[in-house]
PDB file of N, CA and C in Angstrom:
ATOM      1  N   MET A   1      19.330  12.961 -14.842  1.00 77.00           N
ATOM      2  CA  MET A   1      18.161  12.070 -14.814  1.00 77.00           C
ATOM      3  C   MET A   1      17.521  11.865 -13.739  1.00 77.00           C
ATOM      4  N   GLY A   2      15.901  11.473 -13.732  1.00 89.00           N
ATOM      5  CA  GLY A   2      15.491  11.060 -12.496  1.00 89.00           C
ATOM      6  C   GLY A   2      14.546  10.381 -12.989  1.00 89.00           C
ATOM      7  N   VAL A   3      13.821  10.055 -11.634  1.00 94.00           N
ATOM      8  CA  VAL A   3      12.631   9.237 -11.874  1.00 94.00           C
ATOM      9  C   VAL A   3      11.413   9.918 -11.377  1.00 94.00           C
ATOM     10  N   TYR A   4      10.236   9.382 -12.021  1.00 96.00           N
ATOM     11  CA  TYR A   4       9.051  10.177 -11.221  1.00 96.00           C
ATOM     12  C   TYR A   4       8.237   9.341 -10.539  1.00 96.00           C
ATOM     13  N   ILE A   5       7.898   9.689  -9.456  1.00 96.00           N
ATOM     14  CA  ILE A   5       6.943   9.130  -8.129  1.00 96.00           C
ATOM     15  C   ILE A   5       5.817   9.799  -7.719  1.00 96.00           C
ATOM     16  N   PRO A   6       4.924   9.125  -7.438  1.00 97.00           N
ATOM     17  CA  PRO A   6       3.702   9.506  -7.071  1.00 97.00           C
ATOM     18  C   PRO A   6       3.199  10.382  -5.982  1.00 97.00           C
ATOM     19  N   VAL A   7       2.468  11.542  -5.973  1.00 98.00           N
ATOM     20  CA  VAL A   7       2.264  11.996  -4.751  1.00 98.00           C
ATOM     21  C   VAL A   7       1.330  12.276  -4.883  1.00 98.00           C
ATOM     22  N   ASN A   8       0.608  12.667  -3.219  1.00 97.00           N
ATOM     23  CA  ASN A   8      -0.772  13.109  -2.819  1.00 97.00           C
ATOM     24  C   ASN A   8      -0.722  14.438  -3.628  1.00 97.00           C
ATOM     25  N   GLU A   9      -2.194  15.159  -2.722  1.00 96.00           N
ATOM     26  CA  GLU A   9      -2.348  16.515  -2.938  1.00 96.00           C
ATOM     27  C   GLU A   9      -1.518  17.471  -2.263  1.00 96.00           C
ATOM     28  N   LYS A  10      -0.773  17.253  -1.007  1.00 96.00           N
ATOM     29  CA  LYS A  10       0.122  17.633  -0.814  1.00 96.00           C
ATOM     30  C   LYS A  10       1.271  18.049  -1.269  1.00 96.00           C
ATOM     31  N   GLY A  11       1.918  17.058  -2.127  1.00 95.00           N
ATOM     32  CA  GLY A  11       3.142  16.975  -2.702  1.00 95.00           C
ATOM     33  C   GLY A  11       3.933  15.910  -1.879  1.00 95.00           C
ATOM     34  N   ARG A  12       3.130  14.788  -1.275  1.00 96.00           N
ATOM     35  CA  ARG A  12       4.145  13.751  -0.412  1.00 96.00           C
ATOM     36  C   ARG A  12       4.023  12.585  -1.165  1.00 96.00           C
ATOM     37  N   ARG A  13       5.166  12.050  -0.975  1.00 96.00           N
ATOM     38  CA  ARG A  13       5.290  10.502  -1.697  1.00 96.00           C
ATOM     39  C   ARG A  13       4.257   9.565  -1.032  1.00 96.00           C
ATOM     40  N   ILE A  14       3.745   8.598  -2.023  1.00 97.00           N
ATOM     41  CA  ILE A  14       2.786   7.874  -1.270  1.00 97.00           C
ATOM     42  C   ILE A  14       3.052   6.374  -1.820  1.00 97.00           C
ATOM     43  N   GLY A  15       2.548   5.549  -1.126  1.00 96.00           N
ATOM     44  CA  GLY A  15       2.556   4.091  -1.509  1.00 96.00           C
ATOM     45  C   GLY A  15       4.168   3.710  -1.671  1.00 96.00           C
ATOM     46  N   GLN A  16       4.682   2.464  -2.006  1.00 96.00           N
ATOM     47  CA  GLN A  16       5.903   1.861  -1.853  1.00 96.00           C
ATOM     48  C   GLN A  16       7.078   2.859  -2.025  1.00 96.00           C
ATOM     49  N   TYR A  17       6.378   4.217  -2.474  1.00 95.00           N
ATOM     50  CA  TYR A  17       7.584   5.522  -2.682  1.00 95.00           C
ATOM     51  C   TYR A  17       7.841   6.047  -1.338  1.00 95.00           C
ATOM     52  N   HIS A  18       6.724   6.270  -0.308  1.00 96.00           N
ATOM     53  CA  HIS A  18       7.305   6.778   0.572  1.00 96.00           C
ATOM     54  C   HIS A  18       8.519   6.131   1.715  1.00 96.00           C
ATOM     55  N   PRO A  19       9.045   7.055   2.218  1.00 94.00           N
ATOM     56  CA  PRO A  19      10.237   6.849   2.733  1.00 94.00           C
ATOM     57  C   PRO A  19      10.225   5.488   4.052  1.00 94.00           C
ATOM     58  N   ARG A  20       9.004   5.305   4.831  1.00 96.00           N
ATOM     59  CA  ARG A  20       8.777   4.376   5.298  1.00 96.00           C
ATOM     60  C   ARG A  20       7.985   3.391   5.229  1.00 96.00           C
ATOM     61  N   SER A  21       7.835   3.415   4.179  1.00 96.00           N
ATOM     62  CA  SER A  21       7.024   2.104   3.559  1.00 96.00           C
ATOM     63  C   SER A  21       7.935   0.808   3.824  1.00 96.00           C
ATOM     64  N   THR A  22       7.177  -0.239   4.005  1.00 96.00           N
ATOM     65  CA  THR A  22       7.961  -1.564   4.112  1.00 96.00           C
ATOM     66  C   THR A  22       7.097  -2.537   3.330  1.00 96.00           C
ATOM     67  N   ILE A  23       6.117  -2.228   2.565  1.00 97.00           N
ATOM     68  CA  ILE A  23       5.200  -2.958   1.944  1.00 97.00           C
ATOM     69  C   ILE A  23       5.101  -2.592   0.563  1.00 97.00           C
ATOM     70  N   PRO A  24       5.626  -3.588  -0.512  1.00 97.00           N
ATOM     71  CA  PRO A  24       5.356  -2.869  -2.006  1.00 97.00           C
ATOM     72  C   PRO A  24       3.839  -2.637  -2.333  1.00 97.00           C
ATOM     73  N   ASP A  25       3.361  -2.178  -3.067  1.00 97.00           N
ATOM     74  CA  ASP A  25       2.061  -2.024  -3.749  1.00 97.00           C
ATOM     75  C   ASP A  25       1.658  -3.489  -4.209  1.00 97.00           C
ATOM     76  N   LYS A  26       2.573  -4.146  -4.590  1.00 97.00           N
ATOM     77  CA  LYS A  26       1.657  -4.820  -5.531  1.00 97.00           C
ATOM     78  C   LYS A  26       1.146  -6.563  -4.239  1.00 97.00           C
ATOM     79  N   MET A  27       2.117  -6.276  -3.133  1.00 98.00           N
ATOM     80  CA  MET A  27       1.375  -7.129  -2.069  1.00 98.00           C
ATOM     81  C   MET A  27       0.276  -6.706  -1.094  1.00 98.00           C
ATOM     82  N   VAL A  28       0.306  -5.240  -1.316  1.00 98.00           N
ATOM     83  CA  VAL A  28      -1.119  -4.551  -0.681  1.00 98.00           C
ATOM     84  C   VAL A  28      -2.211  -5.028  -1.753  1.00 98.00           C
ATOM     85  N   GLU A  29      -2.073  -5.146  -3.243  1.00 98.00           N
ATOM     86  CA  GLU A  29      -3.158  -5.583  -4.044  1.00 98.00           C
ATOM     87  C   GLU A  29      -3.500  -6.513  -3.639  1.00 98.00           C
ATOM     88  N   CYS A  30      -2.445  -7.770  -3.312  1.00 97.00           N
ATOM     89  CA  CYS A  30      -2.648  -8.876  -3.276  1.00 97.00           C
ATOM     90  C   CYS A  30      -3.560  -9.492  -1.882  1.00 97.00           C
ATOM     91  N   MET A  31      -3.267  -8.364  -0.993  1.00 98.00           N
ATOM     92  CA  MET A  31      -3.821  -8.772   0.418  1.00 98.00           C
ATOM     93  C   MET A  31      -5.318  -8.236   0.299  1.00 98.00           C
ATOM     94  N   ARG A  32      -5.606  -7.582  -0.709  1.00 98.00           N
ATOM     95  CA  ARG A  32      -6.979  -6.932  -0.645  1.00 98.00           C
ATOM     96  C   ARG A  32      -7.572  -8.152  -1.688  1.00 98.00           C
ATOM     97  N   ASP A  33      -6.869  -8.168  -2.247  1.00 98.00           N
ATOM     98  CA  ASP A  33      -7.789  -9.497  -3.644  1.00 98.00           C
ATOM     99  C   ASP A  33      -7.803 -10.580  -2.505  1.00 98.00           C
ATOM    100  N   MET A  34      -7.123 -11.134  -1.885  1.00 98.00           N
ATOM    101  CA  MET A  34      -7.268 -12.251  -0.822  1.00 98.00           C
ATOM    102  C   MET A  34      -8.565 -11.921  -0.059  1.00 98.00           C
ATOM    103  N   HIS A  35      -8.674 -10.722   0.219  1.00 98.00           N
ATOM    104  CA  HIS A  35      -9.320 -10.575   1.710  1.00 98.00           C
ATOM    105  C   HIS A  35     -10.867 -10.111   0.624  1.00 98.00           C
ATOM    106  N   GLU A  36     -11.072  -9.437  -0.298  1.00 97.00           N
ATOM    107  CA  GLU A  36     -12.066  -9.538  -1.192  1.00 97.00           C
ATOM    108  C   GLU A  36     -12.892 -10.305  -1.897  1.00 97.00           C
ATOM    109  N   ARG A  37     -11.857 -10.961  -2.693  1.00 97.00           N
ATOM    110  CA  ARG A  37     -12.361 -12.087  -3.803  1.00 97.00           C
ATOM    111  C   ARG A  37     -12.338 -13.639  -3.241  1.00 97.00           C
ATOM    112  N   LYS A  38     -11.098 -13.812  -2.279  1.00 97.00           N
ATOM    113  CA  LYS A  38     -10.939 -15.075  -1.987  1.00 97.00           C
ATOM    114  C   LYS A  38     -11.451 -15.287  -0.524  1.00 97.00           C
ATOM    115  N   ARG A  39     -12.126 -14.143   0.265  1.00 97.00           N
ATOM    116  CA  ARG A  39     -12.901 -14.142   1.506  1.00 97.00           C
ATOM    117  C   ARG A  39     -11.768 -14.887   2.494  1.00 97.00           C
ATOM    118  N   LEU A  40     -10.334 -14.440   2.311  1.00 98.00           N
ATOM    119  CA  LEU A  40      -9.477 -14.789   3.529  1.00 98.00           C
ATOM    120  C   LEU A  40     -10.048 -13.987   4.719  1.00 98.00           C
ATOM    121  N   SER A  41      -9.518 -14.603   5.463  1.00 98.00           N
ATOM    122  CA  SER A  41      -9.759 -13.790   7.248  1.00 98.00           C
ATOM    123  C   SER A  41      -8.452 -12.753   7.076  1.00 98.00           C
ATOM    124  N   TYR A  42      -8.385 -11.982   8.112  1.00 98.00           N
ATOM    125  CA  TYR A  42      -7.118 -11.207   8.384  1.00 98.00           C
ATOM    126  C   TYR A  42      -6.032 -11.766   8.712  1.00 98.00           C
ATOM    127  N   GLY A  43      -6.624 -12.636   9.617  1.00 98.00           N
ATOM    128  CA  GLY A  43      -5.520 -13.713  10.414  1.00 98.00           C
ATOM    129  C   GLY A  43      -4.704 -14.475   9.343  1.00 98.00           C
ATOM    130  N   GLN A  44      -5.653 -15.059   8.447  1.00 98.00           N
ATOM    131  CA  GLN A  44      -5.011 -16.034   7.330  1.00 98.00           C
ATOM    132  C   GLN A  44      -3.809 -15.404   6.647  1.00 98.00           C
ATOM    133  N   ILE A  45      -4.169 -13.901   5.927  1.00 98.00           N
ATOM    134  CA  ILE A  45      -3.478 -13.166   4.966  1.00 98.00           C
ATOM    135  C   ILE A  45      -2.237 -13.021   5.871  1.00 98.00           C
ATOM    136  N   ALA A  46      -2.418 -12.231   7.285  1.00 98.00           N
ATOM    137  CA  ALA A  46      -1.210 -12.156   7.786  1.00 98.00           C
ATOM    138  C   ALA A  46      -0.125 -13.196   8.042  1.00 98.00           C
ATOM    139  N   LEU A  47      -0.747 -14.524   8.465  1.00 98.00           N
ATOM    140  CA  LEU A  47      -0.242 -15.913   8.309  1.00 98.00           C
ATOM    141  C   LEU A  47       1.008 -15.709   6.918  1.00 98.00           C
ATOM    142  N   ARG A  48       0.189 -15.934   6.017  1.00 97.00           N
ATOM    143  CA  ARG A  48       0.864 -16.064   4.560  1.00 97.00           C
ATOM    144  C   ARG A  48       1.590 -15.395   4.276  1.00 97.00           C
ATOM    145  N   LEU A  49       1.799 -13.820   4.895  1.00 97.00           N
ATOM    146  CA  LEU A  49       2.325 -12.891   4.086  1.00 97.00           C
ATOM    147  C   LEU A  49       3.207 -12.293   5.263  1.00 97.00           C
ATOM    148  N   HIS A  50       3.354 -13.042   6.772  1.00 97.00           N
ATOM    149  CA  HIS A  50       4.385 -12.734   7.381  1.00 97.00           C
ATOM    150  C   HIS A  50       4.255 -11.456   8.055  1.00 97.00           C
ATOM    151  N   LEU A  51       2.891 -10.927   8.276  1.00 97.00           N
ATOM    152  CA  LEU A  51       2.685  -9.301   8.705  1.00 97.00           C
ATOM    153  C   LEU A  51       1.884  -9.548  10.053  1.00 97.00           C
ATOM    154  N   SER A  52       1.373  -8.338  10.776  1.00 97.00           N
ATOM    155  CA  SER A  52       0.485  -8.163  11.420  1.00 97.00           C
ATOM    156  C   SER A  52      -0.639  -8.025  11.048  1.00 97.00           C
ATOM    157  N   VAL A  53      -1.770  -8.623  11.870  1.00 98.00           N
ATOM    158  CA  VAL A  53      -2.969  -8.489  11.645  1.00 98.00           C
ATOM    159  C   VAL A  53      -3.555  -7.356  11.806  1.00 98.00           C
ATOM    160  N   ASN A  54      -2.904  -6.306  12.808  1.00 98.00           N
ATOM    161  CA  ASN A  54      -3.476  -5.100  12.397  1.00 98.00           C
ATOM    162  C   ASN A  54      -3.018  -4.496  11.110  1.00 98.00           C
ATOM    163  N   SER A  55      -1.852  -4.548  10.843  1.00 97.00           N
ATOM    164  CA  SER A  55      -1.664  -4.016   9.404  1.00 97.00           C
ATOM    165  C   SER A  55      -2.498  -4.544   8.471  1.00 97.00           C
ATOM    166  N   VAL A  56      -2.567  -6.033   8.236  1.00 98.00           N
ATOM    167  CA  VAL A  56      -3.489  -6.668   7.626  1.00 98.00           C
ATOM    168  C   VAL A  56      -4.957  -5.914   7.383  1.00 98.00           C
ATOM    169  N   LYS A  57      -5.175  -5.764   8.517  1.00 98.00           N
ATOM    170  CA  LYS A  57      -6.848  -5.244   8.707  1.00 98.00           C
ATOM    171  C   LYS A  57      -6.569  -3.506   8.445  1.00 98.00           C
ATOM    172  N   LYS A  58      -6.137  -2.632   8.796  1.00 98.00           N
ATOM    173  CA  LYS A  58      -6.079  -1.744   7.989  1.00 98.00           C
ATOM    174  C   LYS A  58      -5.902  -1.268   6.676  1.00 98.00           C
ATOM    175  N   ILE A  59      -4.929  -2.220   5.980  1.00 98.00           N
ATOM    176  CA  ILE A  59      -4.790  -2.046   4.754  1.00 98.00           C
ATOM    177  C   ILE A  59      -5.960  -2.820   3.760  1.00 98.00           C
ATOM    178  N   CYS A  60      -6.787  -3.729   4.143  1.00 98.00           N
ATOM    179  CA  CYS A  60      -7.834  -4.753   3.801  1.00 98.00           C
ATOM    180  C   CYS A  60      -9.144  -3.588   3.893  1.00 98.00           C
ATOM    181  N   ARG A  61      -9.398  -2.768   5.401  1.00 98.00           N
ATOM    182  CA  ARG A  61     -10.137  -1.610   5.392  1.00 98.00           C
ATOM    183  C   ARG A  61     -10.337  -0.370   4.870  1.00 98.00           C
ATOM    184  N   TYR A  62      -9.098   0.150   3.739  1.00 97.00           N
ATOM    185  CA  TYR A  62      -8.662   0.838   3.333  1.00 97.00           C
ATOM    186  C   TYR A  62      -8.274   2.195   4.345  1.00 97.00           C
ATOM    187  N   GLU A  63      -7.860   1.962   5.435  1.00 97.00           N
ATOM    188  CA  GLU A  63      -7.523   3.068   6.068  1.00 97.00           C
ATOM    189  C   GLU A  63      -6.268   3.195   6.319  1.00 97.00           C
ATOM    190  N   ARG A  64      -5.349   2.275   5.792  1.00 96.00           N
ATOM    191  CA  ARG A  64      -4.021   2.618   4.983  1.00 96.00           C
ATOM    192  C   ARG A  64      -3.617   2.346   3.791  1.00 96.00           C
ATOM    193  N   ARG A  65      -2.656   3.159   3.159  1.00 96.00           N
ATOM    194  CA  ARG A  65      -2.611   2.619   1.614  1.00 96.00           C
ATOM    195  C   ARG A  65      -3.651   3.191   0.697  1.00 96.00           C
ATOM    196  N   ALA A  66      -4.250   4.084   0.938  1.00 95.00           N
ATOM    197  CA  ALA A  66      -5.578   4.531   0.298  1.00 95.00           C
ATOM    198  C   ALA A  66      -5.720   5.658  -0.261  1.00 95.00           C
ATOM    199  N   GLU A  67      -4.496   6.267  -0.618  1.00 95.00           N
ATOM    200  CA  GLU A  67      -4.442   7.714  -1.000  1.00 95.00           C
ATOM    201  C   GLU A  67      -4.342   7.591  -2.696  1.00 95.00           C
ATOM    202  N   ILE A  68      -5.017   8.729  -3.109  1.00 95.00           N
ATOM    203  CA  ILE A  68      -5.077   8.496  -4.474  1.00 95.00           C
ATOM    204  C   ILE A  68      -4.120   9.410  -4.733  1.00 95.00           C
ATOM    205  N   VAL A  69      -3.341   9.236  -6.311  1.00 96.00           N
ATOM    206  CA  VAL A  69      -2.330   9.858  -6.958  1.00 96.00           C
ATOM    207  C   VAL A  69      -2.798  11.241  -7.321  1.00 96.00           C
ATOM    208  N   ALA A  70      -2.355  12.347  -6.827  1.00 97.00           N
ATOM    209  CA  ALA A  70      -2.581  14.076  -7.758  1.00 97.00           C
ATOM    210  C   ALA A  70      -1.584  14.206  -8.390  1.00 97.00           C
ATOM    211  N   GLY A  71      -0.484  13.696  -8.435  1.00 97.00           N
ATOM    212  CA  GLY A  71       0.609  14.090  -9.225  1.00 97.00           C
ATOM    213  C   GLY A  71       1.880  13.297  -9.226  1.00 97.00           C
ATOM    214  N   TRP A  72       2.683  14.005 -10.007  1.00 97.00           N
ATOM    215  CA  TRP A  72       3.814  12.885 -10.055  1.00 97.00           C
ATOM    216  C   TRP A  72       5.385  14.076  -9.702  1.00 97.00           C
ATOM    217  N   ARG A  73       6.386  13.349  -9.147  1.00 96.00           N
ATOM    218  CA  ARG A  73       7.318  14.228  -8.644  1.00 96.00           C
ATOM    219  C   ARG A  73       8.583  13.633  -9.393  1.00 96.00           C
ATOM    220  N   ARG A  74       9.573  14.635  -9.900  1.00 96.00           N
ATOM    221  CA  ARG A  74      10.671  13.930 -10.162  1.00 96.00           C
ATOM    222  C   ARG A  74      11.985  13.947  -9.297  1.00 96.00           C
ATOM    223  N   VAL A  75      12.320  12.890  -8.839  1.00 93.00           N
ATOM    224  CA  VAL A  75      13.705  12.839  -8.082  1.00 93.00           C
ATOM    225  C   VAL A  75      14.649  12.529  -8.305  1.00 93.00           C
ATOM    226  N   LYS A  76      15.691  12.406  -8.525  1.00 90.00           N
ATOM    227  CA  LYS A  76      17.125  12.291  -8.789  1.00 90.00           C
ATOM    228  C   LYS A  76      17.370  10.426  -7.989  1.00 90.00           C
ATOM    229  N   CYS A  77      17.954  10.087  -9.249  1.00 78.00           N
ATOM    230  CA  CYS A  77      18.434   8.526  -8.584  1.00 78.00           C
ATOM    231  C   CYS A  77      19.456   8.430  -8.112  1.00 78.00           C
TER     232      CYS A  77
END
């Protein structure tokens, strides 16, 4: 039995399924929503979520965590 995870065009894991990821996809969506819809600053978001301002800034600017799912790969549980 296995689980399917999203991968990019090179077949590498993306999003919360990347081995070094520490931020869940839901939190990334929440950050972007707070910045784009609620107009909160990067600093305000960072304080609320206990993250660095630099990480929040790069995620909200789509410099990080912006890859598109190109396929799915099955991994063992």
